[in-house]
XYZ file of C-alpha atoms in Angstrom:
342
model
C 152.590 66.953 111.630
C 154.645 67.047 114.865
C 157.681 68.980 112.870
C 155.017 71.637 111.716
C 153.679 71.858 115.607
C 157.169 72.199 116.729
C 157.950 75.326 114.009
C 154.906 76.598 115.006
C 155.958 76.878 118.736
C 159.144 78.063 117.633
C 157.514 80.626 115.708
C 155.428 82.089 118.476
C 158.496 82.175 120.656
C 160.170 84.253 118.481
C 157.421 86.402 117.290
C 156.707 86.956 121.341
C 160.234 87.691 122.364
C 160.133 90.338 118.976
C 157.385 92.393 120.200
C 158.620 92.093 123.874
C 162.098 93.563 122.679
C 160.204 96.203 120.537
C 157.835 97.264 123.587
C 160.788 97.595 126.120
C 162.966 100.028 123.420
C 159.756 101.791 123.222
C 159.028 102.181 126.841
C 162.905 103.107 127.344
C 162.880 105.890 124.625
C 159.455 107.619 125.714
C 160.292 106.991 129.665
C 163.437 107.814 131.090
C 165.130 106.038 133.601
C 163.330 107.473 136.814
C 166.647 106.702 138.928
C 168.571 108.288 136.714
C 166.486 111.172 136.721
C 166.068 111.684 140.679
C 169.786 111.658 140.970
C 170.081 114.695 138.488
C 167.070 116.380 139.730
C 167.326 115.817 143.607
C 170.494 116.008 145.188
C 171.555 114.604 148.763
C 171.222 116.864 151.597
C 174.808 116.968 151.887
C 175.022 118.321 148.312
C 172.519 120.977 149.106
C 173.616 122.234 151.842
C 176.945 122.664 150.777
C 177.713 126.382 150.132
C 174.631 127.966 151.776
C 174.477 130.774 153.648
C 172.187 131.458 155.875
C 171.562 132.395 159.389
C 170.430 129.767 162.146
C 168.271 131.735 165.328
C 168.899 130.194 168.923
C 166.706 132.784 170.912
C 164.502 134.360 170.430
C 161.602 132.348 169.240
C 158.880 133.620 166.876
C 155.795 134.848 169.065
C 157.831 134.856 172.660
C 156.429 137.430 175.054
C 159.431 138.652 177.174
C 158.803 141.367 180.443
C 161.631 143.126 179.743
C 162.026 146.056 177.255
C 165.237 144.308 175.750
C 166.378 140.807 173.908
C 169.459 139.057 173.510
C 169.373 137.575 170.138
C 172.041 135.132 169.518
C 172.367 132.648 166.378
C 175.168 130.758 163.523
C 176.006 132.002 160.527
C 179.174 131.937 158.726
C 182.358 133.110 160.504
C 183.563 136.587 160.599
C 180.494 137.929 159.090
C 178.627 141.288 159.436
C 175.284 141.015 161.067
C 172.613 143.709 161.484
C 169.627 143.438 163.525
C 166.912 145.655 162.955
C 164.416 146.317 165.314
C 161.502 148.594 165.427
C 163.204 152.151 165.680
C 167.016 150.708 165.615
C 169.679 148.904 164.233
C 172.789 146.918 165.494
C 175.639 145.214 163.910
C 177.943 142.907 164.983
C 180.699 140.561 163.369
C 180.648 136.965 164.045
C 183.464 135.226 165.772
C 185.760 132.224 164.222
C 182.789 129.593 164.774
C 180.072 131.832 163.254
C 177.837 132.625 166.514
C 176.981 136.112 166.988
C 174.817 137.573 169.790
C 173.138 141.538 170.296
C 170.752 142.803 172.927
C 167.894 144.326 171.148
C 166.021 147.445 172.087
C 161.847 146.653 172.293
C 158.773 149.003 172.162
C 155.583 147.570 173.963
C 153.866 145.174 172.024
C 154.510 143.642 168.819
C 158.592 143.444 167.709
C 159.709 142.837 164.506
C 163.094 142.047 164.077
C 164.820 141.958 160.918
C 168.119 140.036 161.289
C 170.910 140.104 157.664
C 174.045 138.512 157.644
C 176.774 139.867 154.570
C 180.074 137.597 153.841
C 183.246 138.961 152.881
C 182.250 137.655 149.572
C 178.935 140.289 149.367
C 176.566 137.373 149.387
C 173.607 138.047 151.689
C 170.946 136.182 153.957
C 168.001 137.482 155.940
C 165.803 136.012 158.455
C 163.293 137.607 160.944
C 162.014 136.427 164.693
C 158.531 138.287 166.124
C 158.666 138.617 169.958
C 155.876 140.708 172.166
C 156.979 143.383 174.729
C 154.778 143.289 177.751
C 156.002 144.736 181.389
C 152.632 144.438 182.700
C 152.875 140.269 182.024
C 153.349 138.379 184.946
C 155.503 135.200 184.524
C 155.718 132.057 186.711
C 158.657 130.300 187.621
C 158.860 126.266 186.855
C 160.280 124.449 189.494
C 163.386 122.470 188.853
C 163.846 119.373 189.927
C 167.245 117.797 191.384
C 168.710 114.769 189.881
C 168.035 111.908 191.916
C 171.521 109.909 192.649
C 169.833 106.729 192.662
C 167.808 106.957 189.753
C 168.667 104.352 186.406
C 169.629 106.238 183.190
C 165.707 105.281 181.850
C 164.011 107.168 184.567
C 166.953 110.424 184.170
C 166.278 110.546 180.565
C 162.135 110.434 181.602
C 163.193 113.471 184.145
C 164.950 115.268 182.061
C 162.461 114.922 178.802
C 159.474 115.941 181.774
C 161.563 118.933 182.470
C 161.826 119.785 178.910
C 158.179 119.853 178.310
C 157.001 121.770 181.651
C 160.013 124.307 180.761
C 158.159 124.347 176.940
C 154.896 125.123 179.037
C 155.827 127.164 180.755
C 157.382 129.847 178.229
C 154.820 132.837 177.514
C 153.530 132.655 174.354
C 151.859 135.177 171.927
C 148.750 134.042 169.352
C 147.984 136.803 166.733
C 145.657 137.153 164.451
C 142.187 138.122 163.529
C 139.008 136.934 165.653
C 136.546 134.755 163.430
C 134.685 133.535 167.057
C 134.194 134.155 170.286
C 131.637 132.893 173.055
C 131.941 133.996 176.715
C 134.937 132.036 177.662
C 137.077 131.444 174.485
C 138.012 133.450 171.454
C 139.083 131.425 168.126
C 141.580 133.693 165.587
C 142.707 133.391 162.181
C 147.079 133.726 161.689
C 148.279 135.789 158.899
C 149.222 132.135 157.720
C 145.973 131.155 157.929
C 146.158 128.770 161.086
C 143.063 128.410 163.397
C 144.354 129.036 166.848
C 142.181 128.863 169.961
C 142.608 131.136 172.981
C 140.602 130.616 176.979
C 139.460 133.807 178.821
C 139.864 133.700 182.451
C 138.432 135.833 184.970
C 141.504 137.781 185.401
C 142.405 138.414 181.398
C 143.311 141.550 181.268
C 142.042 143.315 177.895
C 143.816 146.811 176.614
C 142.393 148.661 173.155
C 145.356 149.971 171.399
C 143.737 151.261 168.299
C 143.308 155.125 168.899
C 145.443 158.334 169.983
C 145.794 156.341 173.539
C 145.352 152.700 174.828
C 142.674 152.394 177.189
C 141.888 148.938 179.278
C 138.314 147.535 178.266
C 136.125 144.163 178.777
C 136.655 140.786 177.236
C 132.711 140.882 175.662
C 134.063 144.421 173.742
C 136.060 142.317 171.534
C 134.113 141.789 168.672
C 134.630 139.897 164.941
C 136.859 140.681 162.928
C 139.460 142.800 165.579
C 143.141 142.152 165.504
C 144.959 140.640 168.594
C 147.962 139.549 170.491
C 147.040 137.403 173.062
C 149.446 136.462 175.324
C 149.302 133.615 178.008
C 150.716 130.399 178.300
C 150.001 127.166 176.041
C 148.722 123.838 177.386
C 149.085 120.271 176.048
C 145.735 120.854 173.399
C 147.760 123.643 172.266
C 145.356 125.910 173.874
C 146.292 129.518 174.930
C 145.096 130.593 178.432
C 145.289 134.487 177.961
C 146.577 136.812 180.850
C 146.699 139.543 178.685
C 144.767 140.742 175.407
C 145.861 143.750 172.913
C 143.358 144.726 170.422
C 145.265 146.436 167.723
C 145.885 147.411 164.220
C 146.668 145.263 161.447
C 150.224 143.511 161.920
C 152.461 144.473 158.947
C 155.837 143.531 158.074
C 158.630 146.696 158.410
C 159.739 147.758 154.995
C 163.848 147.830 155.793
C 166.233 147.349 153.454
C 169.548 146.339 154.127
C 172.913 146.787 151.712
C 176.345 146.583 151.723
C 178.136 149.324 149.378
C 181.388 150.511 148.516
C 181.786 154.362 148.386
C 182.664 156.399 145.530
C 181.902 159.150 146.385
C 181.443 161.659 149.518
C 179.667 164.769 149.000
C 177.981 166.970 151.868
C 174.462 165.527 152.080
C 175.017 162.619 149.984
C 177.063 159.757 149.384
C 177.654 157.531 146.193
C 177.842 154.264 146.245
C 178.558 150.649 144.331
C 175.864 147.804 146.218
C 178.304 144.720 146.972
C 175.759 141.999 146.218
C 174.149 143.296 142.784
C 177.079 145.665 141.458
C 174.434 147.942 140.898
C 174.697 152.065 141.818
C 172.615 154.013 144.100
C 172.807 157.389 146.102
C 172.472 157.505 150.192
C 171.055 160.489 151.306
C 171.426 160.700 155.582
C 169.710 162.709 156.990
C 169.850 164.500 161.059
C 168.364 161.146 162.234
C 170.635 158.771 160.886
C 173.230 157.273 162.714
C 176.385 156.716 161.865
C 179.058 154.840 163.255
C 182.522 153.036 162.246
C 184.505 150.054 163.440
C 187.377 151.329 165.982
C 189.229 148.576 168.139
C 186.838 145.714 167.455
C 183.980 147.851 168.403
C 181.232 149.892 166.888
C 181.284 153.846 167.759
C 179.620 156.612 166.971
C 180.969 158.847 164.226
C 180.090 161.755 161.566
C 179.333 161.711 157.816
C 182.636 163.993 157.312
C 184.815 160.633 158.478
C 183.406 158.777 155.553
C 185.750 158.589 152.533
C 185.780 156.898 148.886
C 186.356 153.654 148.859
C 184.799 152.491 152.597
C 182.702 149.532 152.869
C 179.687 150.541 154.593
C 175.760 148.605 155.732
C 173.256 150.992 155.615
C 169.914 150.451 156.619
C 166.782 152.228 154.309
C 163.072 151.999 156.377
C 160.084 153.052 154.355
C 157.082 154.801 156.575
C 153.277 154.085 155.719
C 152.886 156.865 153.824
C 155.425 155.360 151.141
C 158.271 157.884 152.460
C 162.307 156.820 153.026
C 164.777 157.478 155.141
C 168.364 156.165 156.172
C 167.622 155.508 159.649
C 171.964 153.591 159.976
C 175.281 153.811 158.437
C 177.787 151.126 159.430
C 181.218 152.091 158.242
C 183.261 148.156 158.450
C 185.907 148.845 156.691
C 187.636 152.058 156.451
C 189.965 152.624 152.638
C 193.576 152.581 153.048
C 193.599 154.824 150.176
């Protein structure tokens, strides 16, 4: 009796360890190894980063209102390349030095700036980024006070200092908020982004309001802004991420510039047109300048001014297309960077 007990425990040992063995090849076959998997499937920072190329902005910042009617845009991107900046009625390039920064003043036109920045390697890869910044001479800054290190302060409190300074310099930095008004009551106005952020804006007694929809701008009240009207308003942000508006434009609907930037070999000059090979895609096109475009060449490290006759088969050239409202094109710059030996 005990040796038929004992087979019998020996019996459901076995069976149990069969089945367990059985479930796990199962599970194993139908699942893959999750570890396994991420490492394929996600790999480390390091790994994607490496070989990227793309352009990193210092200054501006997206929605900045500057007083002045130009903006030094500085950023990285890989060394020695070609960068164009493309504001709202010009373009620049310049070539970025041995570390990668690069730096252009940029031409504004009051109110909204969009400015499209592209970066080409020698390779023909491309990258593209874009910063918004408002023009406004009529906005009136203030100054933050700085404060002097004090020699007998401990590191703890000079970090505090400095991180204070930080944040009342952050501030302190005129803002924009744009978007369309969903609300408004007598002394605040709530807006909708075009990325569908809820941002809400304080009316002071001396916010300024200016109607820029029409043949001519024309200043009106804070109570004529009504539901459903488009606008910048610029100010300064407090800690709730309030914006206390100085200055209000009510205008039409915010679209993105349609610009488009390549880098071509030519193949061929005629008169009024020029054939070309696109760098990036290896693809063929024609570029048709016209009396507006502008034209310039690389001479001494610099960028001059030149004519269409000085272009010749087998140039490298960046032109820059813009496309109007009305669906129309036009080659509004030709950069010739490297000029054929041939």
């Amino acid at each position: 009796m005990r040796k038929e007990v004992l087979w019998a425990i020996i019996a459901g040992i076995v069976l149990g360890l069969t089945i367990a063995f059985g479930v796990w090849r199962i599970n194993t076959t139908i699942t893959p190894n999750k570890k396994t998997d991420q490492s394929k499937a996600s790999p480390t920072p390091k790994q994607a980063a490496a070989g990227e190329f793309k352009i990193v902005l210092d200054k501006p910042e997206n929605d900045d209102v500057v007083t002045e009617n130009s903006v030094t845009v500085s950023g990285l991107t890989k060394p020695s390349s070609w960068v164009t900046l493309s504001g709202e009625g010009s373009d620049y390039i310049v070539q970025s030095d041995t570390s990668g920064a690069f730096t252009e003043d940029v031409n504004l036109v009051a109110g909204v700036n969009q400015i499209k920045i592209t970066a080409f390697e020698v390779a023909g890869s491309q990258s593209a980024t874009g910063v918004l910044v408002v023009y406004s001479s009529s906005f009136q800054t203030k100054t933050v006070p700085v404060s002097s290190p004090d020699a007998n302060a401990s590191g703890t409190s000079d970090i505090r200092a400095k991180v204070a300074q930080d944040v009342a310099n952050t501030l302190s930095r005129p803002k924009a908020y744009i978007g369309t008004v969903t609300d408004i009551t007598d002394s605040t106005i709530q807006i909708k982004t075009a990325i569908s952020e809820i941002k809400q804006i304080s009316l002071g007694a001396s916010t300024s309001v200016i109607n820029s929809v029409g043949p001519t701008a024309k200043q009106v009240k804070p109570t004529d802004i009504a539901i459903g009207d488009i606008i910048v308003a610029m100010g300064y942000i407090d800690g709730n991420s309030v914006l206390s508006a100085q200055r209000i434009l009510v205008t039409a609907p915010i679209t993105e510039p349609k610009i488009s930037i390549k880098e071509a070999r030519l193949t061929a000059v005629a008169k009024k047109i020029l054939s070309v090979n696109n760098v990036f895609d290896n693809t063929g096109d024609s570029v048709k300048p016209d009396s507006k475009t502008d034209i310039e060449t690389i001479k001494a490290g610099k960028m001059v001014s030149t004519k269409l006759g000085n272009l010749s088969a087998g140039d490298v050239i960046i032109y820059v297309v813009a496309t109007d409202d009305k669906g129309v094109s036009s080659v509004r710059s030709i950069f010739q960077v490297l000029i054929s030996q041939g």
